[in-house]
mmCIF file of C-alpha atoms in Angstrom:
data_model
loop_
_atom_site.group_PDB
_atom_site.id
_atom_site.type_symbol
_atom_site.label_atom_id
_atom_site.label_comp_id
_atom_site.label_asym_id
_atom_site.label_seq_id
_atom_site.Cartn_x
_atom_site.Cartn_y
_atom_site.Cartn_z
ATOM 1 C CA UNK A 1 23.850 72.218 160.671
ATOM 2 C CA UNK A 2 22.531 70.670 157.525
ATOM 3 C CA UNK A 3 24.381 67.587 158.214
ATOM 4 C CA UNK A 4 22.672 67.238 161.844
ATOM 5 C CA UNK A 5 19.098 68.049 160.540
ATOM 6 C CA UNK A 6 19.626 65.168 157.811
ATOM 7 C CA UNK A 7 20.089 63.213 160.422
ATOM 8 C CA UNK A 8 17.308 64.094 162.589
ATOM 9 C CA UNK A 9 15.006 63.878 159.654
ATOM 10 C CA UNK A 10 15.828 59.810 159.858
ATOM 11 C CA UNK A 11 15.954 59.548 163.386
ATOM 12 C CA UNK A 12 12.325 60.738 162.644
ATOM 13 C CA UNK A 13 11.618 58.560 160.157
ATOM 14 C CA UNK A 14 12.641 55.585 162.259
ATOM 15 C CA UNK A 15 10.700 56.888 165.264
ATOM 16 C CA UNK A 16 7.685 57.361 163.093
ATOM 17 C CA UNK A 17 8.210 53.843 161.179
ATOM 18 C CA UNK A 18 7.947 52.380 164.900
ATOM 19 C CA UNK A 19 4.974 54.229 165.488
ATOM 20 C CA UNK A 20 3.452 52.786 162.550
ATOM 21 C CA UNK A 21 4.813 48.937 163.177
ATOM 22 C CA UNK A 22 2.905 49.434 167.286
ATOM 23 C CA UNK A 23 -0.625 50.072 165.424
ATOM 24 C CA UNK A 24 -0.133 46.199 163.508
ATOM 25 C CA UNK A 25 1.520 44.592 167.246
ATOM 26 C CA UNK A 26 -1.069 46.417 168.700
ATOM 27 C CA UNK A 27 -3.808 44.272 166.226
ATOM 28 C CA UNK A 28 -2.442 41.430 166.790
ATOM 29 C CA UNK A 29 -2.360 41.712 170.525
ATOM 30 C CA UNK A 30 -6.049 41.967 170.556
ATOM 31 C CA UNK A 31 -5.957 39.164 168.160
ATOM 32 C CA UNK A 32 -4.412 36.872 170.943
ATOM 33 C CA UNK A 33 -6.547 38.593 173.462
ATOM 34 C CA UNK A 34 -9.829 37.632 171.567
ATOM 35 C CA UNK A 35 -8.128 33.911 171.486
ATOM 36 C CA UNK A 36 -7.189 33.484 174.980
ATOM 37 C CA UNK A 37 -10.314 34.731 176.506
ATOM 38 C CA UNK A 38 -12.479 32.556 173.710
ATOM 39 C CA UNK A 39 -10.167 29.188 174.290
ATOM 40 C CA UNK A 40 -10.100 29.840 177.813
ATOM 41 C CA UNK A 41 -14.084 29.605 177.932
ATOM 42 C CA UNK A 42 -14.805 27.313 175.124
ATOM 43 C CA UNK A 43 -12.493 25.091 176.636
ATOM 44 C CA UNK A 44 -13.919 25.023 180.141
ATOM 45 C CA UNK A 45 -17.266 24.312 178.338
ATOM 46 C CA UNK A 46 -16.079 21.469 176.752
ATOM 47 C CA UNK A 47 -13.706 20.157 179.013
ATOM 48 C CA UNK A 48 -10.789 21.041 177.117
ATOM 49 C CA UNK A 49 -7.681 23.337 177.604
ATOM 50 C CA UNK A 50 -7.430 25.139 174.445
ATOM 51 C CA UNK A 51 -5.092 27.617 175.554
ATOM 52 C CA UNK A 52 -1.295 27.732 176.929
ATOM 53 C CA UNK A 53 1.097 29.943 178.848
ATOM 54 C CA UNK A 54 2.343 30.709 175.160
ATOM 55 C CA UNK A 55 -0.154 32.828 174.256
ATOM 56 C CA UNK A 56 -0.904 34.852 177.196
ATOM 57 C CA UNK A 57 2.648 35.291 177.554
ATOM 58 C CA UNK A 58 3.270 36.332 173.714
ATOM 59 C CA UNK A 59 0.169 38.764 174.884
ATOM 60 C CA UNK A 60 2.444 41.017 177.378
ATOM 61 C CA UNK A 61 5.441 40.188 175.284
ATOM 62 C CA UNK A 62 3.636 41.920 172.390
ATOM 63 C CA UNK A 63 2.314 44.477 175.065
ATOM 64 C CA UNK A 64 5.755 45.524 176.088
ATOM 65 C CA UNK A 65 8.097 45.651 172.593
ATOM 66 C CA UNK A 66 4.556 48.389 171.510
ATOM 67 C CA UNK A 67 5.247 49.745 175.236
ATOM 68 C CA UNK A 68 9.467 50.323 173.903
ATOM 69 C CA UNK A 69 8.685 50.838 170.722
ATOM 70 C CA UNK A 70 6.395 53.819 171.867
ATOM 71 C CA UNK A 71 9.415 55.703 173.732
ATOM 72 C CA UNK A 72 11.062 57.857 171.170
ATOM 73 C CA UNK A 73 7.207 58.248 168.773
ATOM 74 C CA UNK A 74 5.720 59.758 171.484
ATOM 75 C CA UNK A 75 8.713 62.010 172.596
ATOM 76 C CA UNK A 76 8.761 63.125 168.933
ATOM 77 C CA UNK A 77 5.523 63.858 168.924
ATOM 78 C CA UNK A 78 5.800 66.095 172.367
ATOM 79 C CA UNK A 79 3.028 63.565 174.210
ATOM 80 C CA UNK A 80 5.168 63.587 177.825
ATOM 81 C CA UNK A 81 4.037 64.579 180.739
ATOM 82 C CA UNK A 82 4.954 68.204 181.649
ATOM 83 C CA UNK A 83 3.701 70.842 184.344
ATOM 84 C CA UNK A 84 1.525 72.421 181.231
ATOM 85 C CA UNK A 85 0.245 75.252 183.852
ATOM 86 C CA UNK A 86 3.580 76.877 183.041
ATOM 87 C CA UNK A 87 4.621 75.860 179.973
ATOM 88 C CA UNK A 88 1.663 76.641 178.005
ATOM 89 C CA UNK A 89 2.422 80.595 178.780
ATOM 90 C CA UNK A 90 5.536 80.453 177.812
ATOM 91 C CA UNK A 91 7.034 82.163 174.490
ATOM 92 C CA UNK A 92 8.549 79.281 172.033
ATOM 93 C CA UNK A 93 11.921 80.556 172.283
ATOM 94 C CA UNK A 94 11.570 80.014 176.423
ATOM 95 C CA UNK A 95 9.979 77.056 175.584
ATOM 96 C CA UNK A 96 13.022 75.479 172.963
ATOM 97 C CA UNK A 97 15.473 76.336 175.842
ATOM 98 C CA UNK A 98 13.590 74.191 178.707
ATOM 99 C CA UNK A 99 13.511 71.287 176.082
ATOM 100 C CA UNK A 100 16.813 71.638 174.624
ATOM 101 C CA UNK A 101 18.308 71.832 178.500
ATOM 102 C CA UNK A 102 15.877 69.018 179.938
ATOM 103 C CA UNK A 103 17.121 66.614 177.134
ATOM 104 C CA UNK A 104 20.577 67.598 177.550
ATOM 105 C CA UNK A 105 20.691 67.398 181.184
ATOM 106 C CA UNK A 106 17.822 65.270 181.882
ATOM 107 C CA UNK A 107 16.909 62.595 179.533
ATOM 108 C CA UNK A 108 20.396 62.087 177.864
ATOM 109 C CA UNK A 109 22.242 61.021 180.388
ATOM 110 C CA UNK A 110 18.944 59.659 181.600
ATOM 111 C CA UNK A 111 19.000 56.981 178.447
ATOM 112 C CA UNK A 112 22.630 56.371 178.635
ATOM 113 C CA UNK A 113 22.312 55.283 182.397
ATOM 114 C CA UNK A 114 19.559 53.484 181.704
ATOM 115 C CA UNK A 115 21.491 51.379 178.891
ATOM 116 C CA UNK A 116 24.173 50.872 181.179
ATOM 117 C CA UNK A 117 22.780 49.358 184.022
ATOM 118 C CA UNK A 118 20.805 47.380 182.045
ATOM 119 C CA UNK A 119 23.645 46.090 179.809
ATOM 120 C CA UNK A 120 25.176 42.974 182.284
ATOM 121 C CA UNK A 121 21.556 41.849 183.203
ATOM 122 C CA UNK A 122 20.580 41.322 179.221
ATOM 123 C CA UNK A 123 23.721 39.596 178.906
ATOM 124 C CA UNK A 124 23.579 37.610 182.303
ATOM 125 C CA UNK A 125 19.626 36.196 180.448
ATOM 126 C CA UNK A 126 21.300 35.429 177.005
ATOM 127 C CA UNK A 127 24.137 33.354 178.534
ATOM 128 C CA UNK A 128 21.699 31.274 180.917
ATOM 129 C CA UNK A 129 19.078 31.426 178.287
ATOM 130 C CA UNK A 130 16.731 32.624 180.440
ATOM 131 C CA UNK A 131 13.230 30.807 180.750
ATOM 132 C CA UNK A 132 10.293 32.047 181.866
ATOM 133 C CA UNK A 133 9.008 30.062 185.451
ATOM 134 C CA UNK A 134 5.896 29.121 183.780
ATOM 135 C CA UNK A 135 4.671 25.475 182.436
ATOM 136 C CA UNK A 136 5.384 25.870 178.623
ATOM 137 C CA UNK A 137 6.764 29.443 179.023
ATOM 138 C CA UNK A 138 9.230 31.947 176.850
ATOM 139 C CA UNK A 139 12.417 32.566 177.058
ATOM 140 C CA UNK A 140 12.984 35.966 178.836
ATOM 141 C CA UNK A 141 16.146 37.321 177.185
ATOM 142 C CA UNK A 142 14.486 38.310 174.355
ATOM 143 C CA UNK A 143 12.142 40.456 175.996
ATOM 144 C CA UNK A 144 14.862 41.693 178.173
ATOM 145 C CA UNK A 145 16.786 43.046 174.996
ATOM 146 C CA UNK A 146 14.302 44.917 174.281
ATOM 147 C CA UNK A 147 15.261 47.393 177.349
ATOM 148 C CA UNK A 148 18.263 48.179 175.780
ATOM 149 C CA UNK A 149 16.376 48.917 172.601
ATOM 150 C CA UNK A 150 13.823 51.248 174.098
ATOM 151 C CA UNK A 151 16.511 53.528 175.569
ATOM 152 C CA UNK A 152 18.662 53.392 172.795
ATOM 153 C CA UNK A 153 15.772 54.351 170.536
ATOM 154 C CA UNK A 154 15.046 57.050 173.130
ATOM 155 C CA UNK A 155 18.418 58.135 173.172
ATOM 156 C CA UNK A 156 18.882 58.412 169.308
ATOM 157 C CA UNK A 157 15.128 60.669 169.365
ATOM 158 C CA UNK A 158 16.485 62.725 172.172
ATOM 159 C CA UNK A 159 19.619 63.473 169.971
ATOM 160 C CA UNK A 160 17.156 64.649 167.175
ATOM 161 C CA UNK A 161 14.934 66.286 169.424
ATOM 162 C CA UNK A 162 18.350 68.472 170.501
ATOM 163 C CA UNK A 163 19.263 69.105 166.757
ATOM 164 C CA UNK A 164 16.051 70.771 166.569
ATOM 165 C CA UNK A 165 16.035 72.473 169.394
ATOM 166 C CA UNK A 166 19.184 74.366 168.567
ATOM 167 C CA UNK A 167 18.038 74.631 165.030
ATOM 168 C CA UNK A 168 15.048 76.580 166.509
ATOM 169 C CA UNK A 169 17.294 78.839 168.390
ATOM 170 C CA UNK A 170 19.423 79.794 165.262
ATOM 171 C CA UNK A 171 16.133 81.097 163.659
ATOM 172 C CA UNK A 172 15.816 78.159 161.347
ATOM 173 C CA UNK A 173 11.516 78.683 160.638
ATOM 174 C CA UNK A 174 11.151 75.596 158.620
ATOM 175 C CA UNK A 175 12.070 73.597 161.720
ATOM 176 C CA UNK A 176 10.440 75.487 164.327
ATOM 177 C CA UNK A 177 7.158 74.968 162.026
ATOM 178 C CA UNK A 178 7.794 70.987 161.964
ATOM 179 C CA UNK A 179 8.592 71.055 165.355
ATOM 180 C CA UNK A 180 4.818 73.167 166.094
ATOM 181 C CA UNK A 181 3.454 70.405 163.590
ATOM 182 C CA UNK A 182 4.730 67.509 165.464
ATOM 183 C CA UNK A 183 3.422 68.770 168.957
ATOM 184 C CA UNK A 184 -0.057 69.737 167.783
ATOM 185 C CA UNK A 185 -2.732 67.661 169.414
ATOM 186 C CA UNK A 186 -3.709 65.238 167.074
ATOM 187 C CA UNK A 187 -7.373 64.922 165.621
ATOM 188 C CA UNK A 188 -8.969 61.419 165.800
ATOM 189 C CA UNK A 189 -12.092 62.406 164.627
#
């Protein structure tokens, strides 16, 4: 069991190290938010087009690798949706079994069908080299990839999520208080 823990402590770490790389996309999205809008006006003023399909497209591009990255952070940090009514009642050894058997019959196989039917469309962009349809557009196989990445990221947090679930069950307190830690609402204040 020491062996599995290890390696949900850097399944963690790279779920949390994504976390932290979405706040700096998420910056620089507003960045080339502030831009577009400003070009977009300045340039009507002055007659000029200041702006291009690049950048508002590099804007939702930005938007949805911080949407993938996001996946696995925010299942490690227990921030799904659930029916709370219930849950919230519930003892923590109830609740450990309903998240060790969702994941494992639920959002598993969930993530590996997911990565499968999206495999031959990924591939299907690379080997056309994909464009977007716009004037002076990306190339969509990039973004496409990044599909694949979001469940396998998923995937690999729902494997650590199950580690500690079990973990939990064997009576293991140091993980069932890091698991408590990680779903406690977070203060922004």
């Amino acid at each position: 069991m020491r062996i599995l823990l290890r390696l949900s402590r850097g399944i963690d770490r790279l779920s949390e190290g994504l976390g932290k790389v979405s706040i700096y996309l998420t910056l620089i999205l507003i960045v080339i938010g502030f831009y577009n809008v400003g070009a977009r006006y300045i340039g009507r003023f002055i007659g000029r087009n200041l702006s291009s399909n690049v950048f508002i497209e590099t804007q939702w591009y930005i938007f949805s690798v911080i949407f993938f990255l996001m996946f696995a952070y925010n299942l490690k940090h227990e921030v799904n949706v659930r029916v709370d009514f219930l849950y919230a009642k519930w003892s923590l050894r109830r609740k450990t079994w309903i998240d060790l058997l969702g994941a494992l019959l639920f959002l598993i196989p969930f993530c590996i069908m997911g990565i499968w039917v999206t495999i031959n469309p990924v591939l299907f962009s690379w080997r056309l080299w994909e464009m977007s349809p716009d004037p002076g557009g990306l190339p969509r196989a990039p973004i496409k990839t990044f599909i694949i990445v979001a469940f396998v990221l998923l995937l690999l947090q729902a494997i650590s999520q199950v580690i500690k679930y079990i973990a939990v069950l064997l009576g293991d307190r140091s993980v069932q208080r890091q698991v408590e830690a990680e779903a406690a609402p977070i203060d922004i204040s």
